[in-house]
């Protein structure tokens, strides 16, 4: 028998999406958020079965007989759980020594050229056991759950050899099985050119195409493929070649573009029907126009701009032009050592001029589309998973989340009907 749980006296039930368009919110729609004040929410097992206003709940004695548990939310706010569509949270070690180099004036590119950056992480992953990688990543997942994340994407890309890339992807699969969270897995063998292939890039690209992609597909270890298509990493042509190979294995692209330079990666992603193009710090009007004609979801990562002190993606301009927007953390040891999406919301509002409600839609309703889990998550709707957040009692409107930045405004996290 499925357990029936009832949450009563919800101050405001935010993100009730029955009347939303059945596609990502875009342009002016991004500042819409439907809610129900003084509400109840009824759960059976892991699924939302009903909600409404307390006035309509009916006879209290009958209610007590019908439910296994009743939780009094005491007027606090309830919102859909956050979805992080871009992370690299499987890694062996932090890289705080590079943080100090950055403070001393070295750029991300200079640190990468010195063998730091992604190659540094790859060396460590190659010599770390699957067990250790799993334990460390699980800790990070539990950490971000406390900040409100209920579903996420994780990339490989710190392996950079057949064996180590598969090892990372197996860890992601184990994390999915163990945590029961919706976790989407992305193969990012093309994250950097390993040192030993530096003089022979094509050989590494061949390895990706003729050995890594077939093995990943054969073992069912990823749904998506990613390429770091940027200056100093993979060229447009190389990215095109890899994406052409990946599509034959059914891997859909979601790619890193325009972080260091604006190189046409956005247009290439669109041409390959990428589910999303991520970063976009350097995009211009041309890229915005191209995105407007596509179904590819633009995803911005404000924590990277904050941490690397590079420009922020023109998110305000993108929404004003009529685009949908997704925000993610990019949780990784090099460019965003935090997976706290509440901080990403604060940055998106303070530095990218988004309204708090726009930022919240970007990490809930729209993010669900970016991970193709819109039937399960992203809003409060009958039939969707009961994965939602009870906010602290001092939150009396959504603006308070970025306003009271760097504090955790999430009091309780419910995932698939269970209090975590
Ligand atoms: O999303 N840009 C490429 N990849 C990561 C950085 C990874 C790293 O430095 O370890 C990113 O920023
Ligand atoms: Fe990234």
XYZ file of C-alpha atoms and ligand atoms in Angstrom:
433
model
C 0.000 0.000 0.000
C 1.264 3.428 -0.923
C 1.678 5.728 2.059
C -0.626 8.735 1.992
C 0.834 11.933 3.384
C -0.848 15.292 3.730
C 0.874 18.651 4.125
C -1.451 21.262 5.609
C -1.346 24.999 6.342
C 1.085 25.806 3.529
C 1.537 29.606 3.563
C 1.959 29.632 -0.197
C 2.208 26.683 -2.570
C 4.449 28.070 -5.308
C 4.807 26.848 -8.875
C 1.405 25.293 -9.489
C 1.716 24.769 -13.217
C -1.668 23.532 -14.496
C -2.124 26.645 -16.599
C 1.463 26.999 -17.841
C 2.322 26.320 -21.481
C 3.546 22.753 -22.003
C 7.020 23.924 -22.997
C 9.757 25.978 -21.321
C 8.724 29.439 -20.166
C 10.248 32.150 -22.308
C 10.530 35.910 -22.477
C 7.930 37.677 -20.335
C 6.454 34.311 -19.293
C 9.528 33.770 -17.162
C 8.226 36.215 -14.565
C 5.021 34.242 -14.134
C 4.661 31.991 -11.132
C 1.263 30.586 -10.203
C 0.615 29.895 -6.546
C -2.048 28.984 -4.072
C -2.084 30.639 -0.647
C -3.184 28.808 2.477
C -2.952 25.454 0.779
C -2.684 21.731 1.317
C -0.721 19.166 -0.698
C -1.640 15.500 -0.791
C 0.887 12.781 -1.643
C 0.504 9.050 -2.345
C 3.809 7.207 -2.284
C 6.159 9.325 -4.385
C 3.497 11.206 -6.344
C 1.466 14.391 -5.938
C -2.205 13.389 -6.057
C -3.991 16.545 -5.065
C -3.676 20.077 -3.745
C -5.978 22.912 -3.012
C -6.950 25.519 -0.474
C -7.321 24.658 3.189
C -10.959 25.862 3.069
C -11.743 23.082 0.613
C -10.047 20.307 2.535
C -13.242 19.139 4.235
C -14.045 17.325 7.435
C -11.003 17.049 9.675
C -11.961 13.742 11.352
C -12.357 12.105 7.975
C -9.029 13.490 6.845
C -7.254 11.984 9.826
C -8.643 8.573 8.926
C -7.547 8.844 5.314
C -3.848 9.674 5.789
C -0.856 7.895 7.266
C 0.839 11.167 8.202
C -0.231 14.775 8.408
C 2.425 17.500 8.489
C 1.577 21.014 9.608
C 3.713 23.382 7.503
C 2.752 26.273 9.802
C 2.311 28.867 7.085
C 5.728 28.338 5.525
C 6.252 28.377 1.762
C 6.497 25.273 -0.397
C 8.222 25.370 -3.810
C 9.267 22.749 -6.362
C 12.714 21.249 -5.761
C 15.638 22.695 -7.712
C 17.104 20.907 -10.734
C 20.799 21.281 -11.511
C 21.270 20.616 -15.234
C 25.064 21.012 -15.402
C 27.537 19.549 -12.899
C 30.915 17.831 -12.820
C 30.510 16.635 -9.242
C 32.332 13.332 -9.648
C 35.969 14.238 -9.065
C 38.848 12.974 -6.960
C 40.168 16.098 -5.283
C 39.547 19.790 -4.872
C 41.990 22.226 -6.540
C 42.341 25.015 -4.015
C 46.019 25.440 -4.982
C 44.814 26.760 -8.355
C 42.526 29.168 -6.549
C 45.616 30.706 -4.988
C 47.327 30.866 -8.408
C 44.276 32.727 -9.654
C 44.585 35.196 -6.794
C 48.191 35.692 -7.818
C 47.070 36.750 -11.252
C 47.153 33.642 -13.444
C 44.157 33.193 -15.736
C 42.149 29.961 -16.106
C 43.808 29.416 -19.499
C 47.315 29.983 -18.073
C 46.703 27.532 -15.250
C 45.424 24.970 -17.768
C 48.564 25.461 -19.895
C 50.717 24.720 -16.839
C 49.093 21.293 -16.544
C 46.576 22.500 -13.984
C 42.868 22.634 -14.618
C 41.071 19.710 -16.159
C 44.280 17.719 -16.727
C 45.136 18.047 -13.059
C 41.747 16.575 -12.133
C 42.164 13.833 -14.742
C 45.483 12.703 -13.285
C 43.847 12.350 -9.897
C 40.767 10.508 -11.168
C 42.975 8.005 -12.996
C 44.618 6.968 -9.715
C 41.511 7.049 -7.510
C 39.340 3.981 -6.975
C 35.745 3.774 -8.052
C 34.764 3.358 -4.410
C 36.498 6.558 -3.324
C 35.055 8.537 -6.222
C 31.594 7.271 -5.306
C 31.922 8.165 -1.615
C 33.190 11.684 -2.352
C 30.481 12.372 -4.941
C 27.755 11.026 -2.666
C 28.825 13.511 0.009
C 28.509 16.329 -2.543
C 25.060 15.148 -3.575
C 23.915 15.080 0.047
C 25.355 18.556 0.456
C 23.403 19.981 -2.493
C 20.189 18.218 -1.434
C 20.375 20.337 1.729
C 20.379 23.414 -0.490
C 17.296 22.206 -2.347
C 18.557 20.197 -5.332
C 16.316 17.201 -6.072
C 17.581 16.142 -9.525
C 20.778 16.671 -11.444
C 22.987 16.023 -14.411
C 26.544 14.794 -13.943
C 29.286 14.708 -16.582
C 32.322 12.498 -17.000
C 35.328 14.325 -18.452
C 37.951 13.970 -15.734
C 38.925 10.529 -16.987
C 40.240 11.321 -20.476
C 41.149 7.677 -21.123
C 38.790 4.878 -22.082
C 39.172 3.178 -18.736
C 38.806 6.286 -16.589
C 35.906 7.765 -18.524
C 34.021 4.476 -18.095
C 34.968 4.462 -14.422
C 33.440 7.927 -13.941
C 30.285 6.952 -15.790
C 29.901 3.803 -13.682
C 30.183 5.980 -10.581
C 27.396 8.221 -11.923
C 25.241 5.162 -12.557
C 25.852 3.905 -9.015
C 24.951 7.328 -7.616
C 21.691 7.173 -9.520
C 20.860 3.671 -8.288
C 21.873 4.421 -4.713
C 20.271 7.841 -4.194
C 17.117 7.117 -6.279
C 17.388 10.716 -7.479
C 16.731 11.491 -11.130
C 20.343 11.772 -12.308
C 21.191 12.210 -15.987
C 24.582 11.128 -17.227
C 26.663 12.930 -19.853
C 29.772 11.602 -21.595
C 32.375 14.380 -21.775
C 35.444 12.564 -23.110
C 36.131 15.743 -25.118
C 36.755 17.913 -22.058
C 40.473 18.526 -22.742
C 43.258 17.069 -24.865
C 45.438 14.876 -22.609
C 49.113 15.898 -22.402
C 50.334 12.810 -24.316
C 48.134 13.714 -27.316
C 49.089 17.370 -27.382
C 51.059 17.035 -30.593
C 48.556 14.664 -32.072
C 45.067 15.853 -31.281
C 43.452 13.764 -33.984
C 44.583 10.593 -32.318
C 42.678 11.520 -29.162
C 39.593 12.443 -31.163
C 39.875 9.065 -32.916
C 40.048 7.379 -29.529
C 36.852 9.153 -28.466
C 35.091 8.146 -31.652
C 36.291 4.635 -32.228
C 36.673 3.375 -28.654
C 35.017 5.557 -26.045
C 31.681 6.277 -27.742
C 31.008 2.636 -28.694
C 31.870 1.427 -25.170
C 29.753 4.098 -23.473
C 26.794 3.278 -25.713
C 27.275 -0.481 -25.451
C 27.271 -0.325 -21.657
C 24.355 2.122 -21.563
C 26.310 4.564 -19.430
C 25.214 7.951 -20.813
C 22.244 9.690 -22.369
C 24.025 12.818 -23.497
C 27.320 13.841 -25.054
C 29.185 17.045 -24.268
C 32.234 18.750 -25.809
C 34.173 21.680 -24.363
C 34.007 23.656 -27.610
C 36.155 26.663 -26.824
C 39.501 28.327 -27.375
C 42.311 26.140 -26.056
C 40.064 23.071 -25.927
C 38.117 21.657 -28.904
C 37.609 23.492 -32.181
C 34.322 23.858 -34.017
C 35.390 21.243 -36.566
C 36.464 18.773 -33.884
C 33.215 19.307 -32.024
C 31.243 18.756 -35.222
C 33.084 15.486 -35.864
C 32.472 14.203 -32.329
C 28.778 15.148 -32.324
C 28.294 13.490 -35.718
C 29.775 10.297 -34.316
C 27.789 10.476 -31.065
C 24.405 10.825 -32.734
C 24.874 7.380 -34.287
C 24.856 5.971 -30.753
C 21.761 7.908 -29.764
C 23.633 10.343 -27.535
C 22.077 13.803 -27.578
C 24.349 16.844 -27.365
C 24.466 19.368 -24.532
C 27.672 21.349 -25.000
C 30.035 23.859 -23.390
C 30.245 26.959 -25.622
C 31.357 30.598 -25.601
C 32.942 30.628 -22.152
C 36.386 31.869 -23.233
C 35.595 33.029 -26.761
C 32.620 33.429 -29.067
C 33.494 30.880 -31.713
C 30.216 29.867 -33.346
C 29.671 27.007 -30.899
C 26.113 28.137 -30.237
C 25.188 27.839 -33.916
C 26.936 24.485 -34.132
C 24.979 23.200 -31.122
C 21.738 24.366 -32.698
C 22.628 22.655 -35.993
C 23.085 19.412 -34.031
C 19.761 19.886 -32.199
C 21.566 20.159 -28.870
C 19.216 19.878 -25.922
C 21.115 22.764 -24.372
C 24.082 25.053 -24.961
C 25.781 26.003 -21.732
C 27.968 28.888 -20.455
C 27.325 31.631 -23.097
C 29.364 34.268 -21.270
C 30.634 35.698 -24.578
C 27.572 35.417 -26.814
C 26.317 38.350 -28.845
C 23.149 39.396 -30.663
C 23.775 36.943 -33.484
C 23.714 33.987 -31.099
C 20.553 35.287 -29.432
C 18.867 35.502 -32.842
C 19.974 31.971 -33.716
C 18.677 30.605 -30.404
C 15.312 32.287 -30.977
C 14.826 30.106 -34.066
C 15.685 26.861 -32.279
C 14.500 24.485 -29.545
C 17.949 24.427 -27.936
C 17.794 25.674 -24.364
C 20.317 28.343 -23.384
C 21.853 27.633 -19.985
C 23.881 30.130 -17.982
C 26.271 29.397 -15.133
C 26.667 32.588 -13.082
C 28.857 30.962 -10.433
C 31.599 30.508 -13.048
C 31.586 34.224 -13.898
C 31.709 35.081 -10.210
C 34.537 32.669 -9.445
C 36.685 33.291 -12.542
C 35.843 36.997 -12.700
C 34.835 36.723 -16.340
C 31.783 38.480 -17.851
C 28.335 37.187 -16.945
C 26.234 35.780 -19.782
C 23.753 38.422 -21.029
C 20.798 36.681 -19.392
C 18.601 39.793 -19.089
C 19.045 40.541 -22.759
C 18.254 36.940 -23.637
C 14.970 36.928 -21.745
C 14.041 40.372 -23.069
C 14.625 39.054 -26.585
C 12.062 36.334 -25.862
C 14.283 33.366 -25.024
C 13.730 30.714 -22.372
C 16.537 30.463 -19.829
C 18.014 27.762 -17.603
C 20.464 28.399 -14.766
C 22.783 25.703 -13.418
C 25.652 25.479 -10.928
C 28.467 23.886 -12.984
C 29.611 22.375 -9.668
C 33.278 21.443 -10.315
C 36.670 21.861 -8.594
C 38.080 24.348 -11.136
C 35.550 26.986 -12.053
C 32.624 26.606 -9.665
C 33.448 24.850 -6.408
C 29.855 25.178 -5.167
C 26.647 23.389 -6.069
C 24.412 25.724 -4.089
C 21.727 26.848 -6.541
C 20.468 29.433 -4.064
C 23.751 31.235 -4.564
C 23.343 30.929 -8.345
C 19.929 32.606 -7.944
C 21.526 35.426 -5.952
C 24.170 35.998 -8.638
C 21.633 35.823 -11.476
C 19.583 38.534 -9.822
C 22.364 40.780 -8.552
C 24.732 40.554 -11.544
C 22.470 39.475 -14.414
C 19.460 41.588 -13.437
C 16.991 38.731 -13.401
C 13.952 38.978 -11.169
C 14.029 36.355 -8.404
C 10.977 34.673 -9.922
C 12.715 34.416 -13.316
C 15.738 32.788 -11.704
C 13.499 30.340 -9.841
C 11.677 29.358 -13.032
C 15.095 28.876 -14.645
C 16.124 26.246 -12.054
C 12.733 24.542 -11.738
C 10.213 24.525 -14.601
C 12.701 25.227 -17.412
C 15.463 23.097 -15.917
C 13.109 20.103 -15.974
C 12.815 20.527 -19.749
C 16.589 20.801 -20.075
C 16.937 17.360 -18.442
C 13.872 16.015 -20.265
C 12.148 15.205 -16.982
C 9.342 17.752 -17.367
C 6.720 15.050 -16.876
C 8.127 14.265 -13.440
C 9.541 17.436 -11.960
C 9.859 21.221 -12.144
C 6.483 22.268 -10.750
C 3.605 21.338 -8.498
C 1.173 19.322 -10.554
C -0.950 16.223 -10.036
C 0.931 13.160 -11.258
C 4.364 14.741 -10.887
C 6.866 13.473 -8.316
C 6.516 14.760 -4.786
C 9.927 16.474 -4.749
C 9.544 19.856 -3.142
C 11.037 22.212 -0.552
C 9.660 23.727 2.614
C 11.344 27.109 3.013
C 12.379 28.733 6.299
C 9.754 30.585 8.252
C 11.381 33.961 7.501
C 10.675 33.583 3.758
C 7.494 35.563 3.130
C 8.064 36.084 -0.598
C 10.437 34.637 -3.188
C 12.495 37.832 -3.351
C 13.835 36.950 0.070
C 15.877 34.026 -1.326
C 18.463 36.109 -3.253
C 18.086 39.082 -0.916
C 19.213 37.040 2.068
C 22.060 35.611 -0.007
C 24.523 32.980 1.219
C 22.049 31.729 3.810
C 20.265 28.427 3.343
C 16.581 29.256 3.033
C 15.542 25.608 2.654
C 14.291 24.041 5.866
C 13.115 20.638 4.620
C 13.645 18.745 1.405
C 11.111 16.143 0.286
C 12.259 13.877 -2.548
C 9.921 11.309 -4.116
C 7.589 11.761 -1.174
C 10.254 11.142 1.470
C 11.576 13.754 3.902
C 15.387 13.823 3.569
O 32.310 23.972 -17.022
N 34.470 24.665 -19.019
C 34.788 23.469 -18.951
N 34.639 22.659 -17.918
C 34.403 23.077 -16.604
C 35.648 23.369 -15.898
C 36.270 22.180 -15.429
C 37.501 22.369 -14.627
O 38.182 23.409 -14.620
O 37.806 21.386 -13.965
C 33.443 24.237 -16.659
O 33.758 25.374 -16.344
Fe 30.927 22.680 -17.075
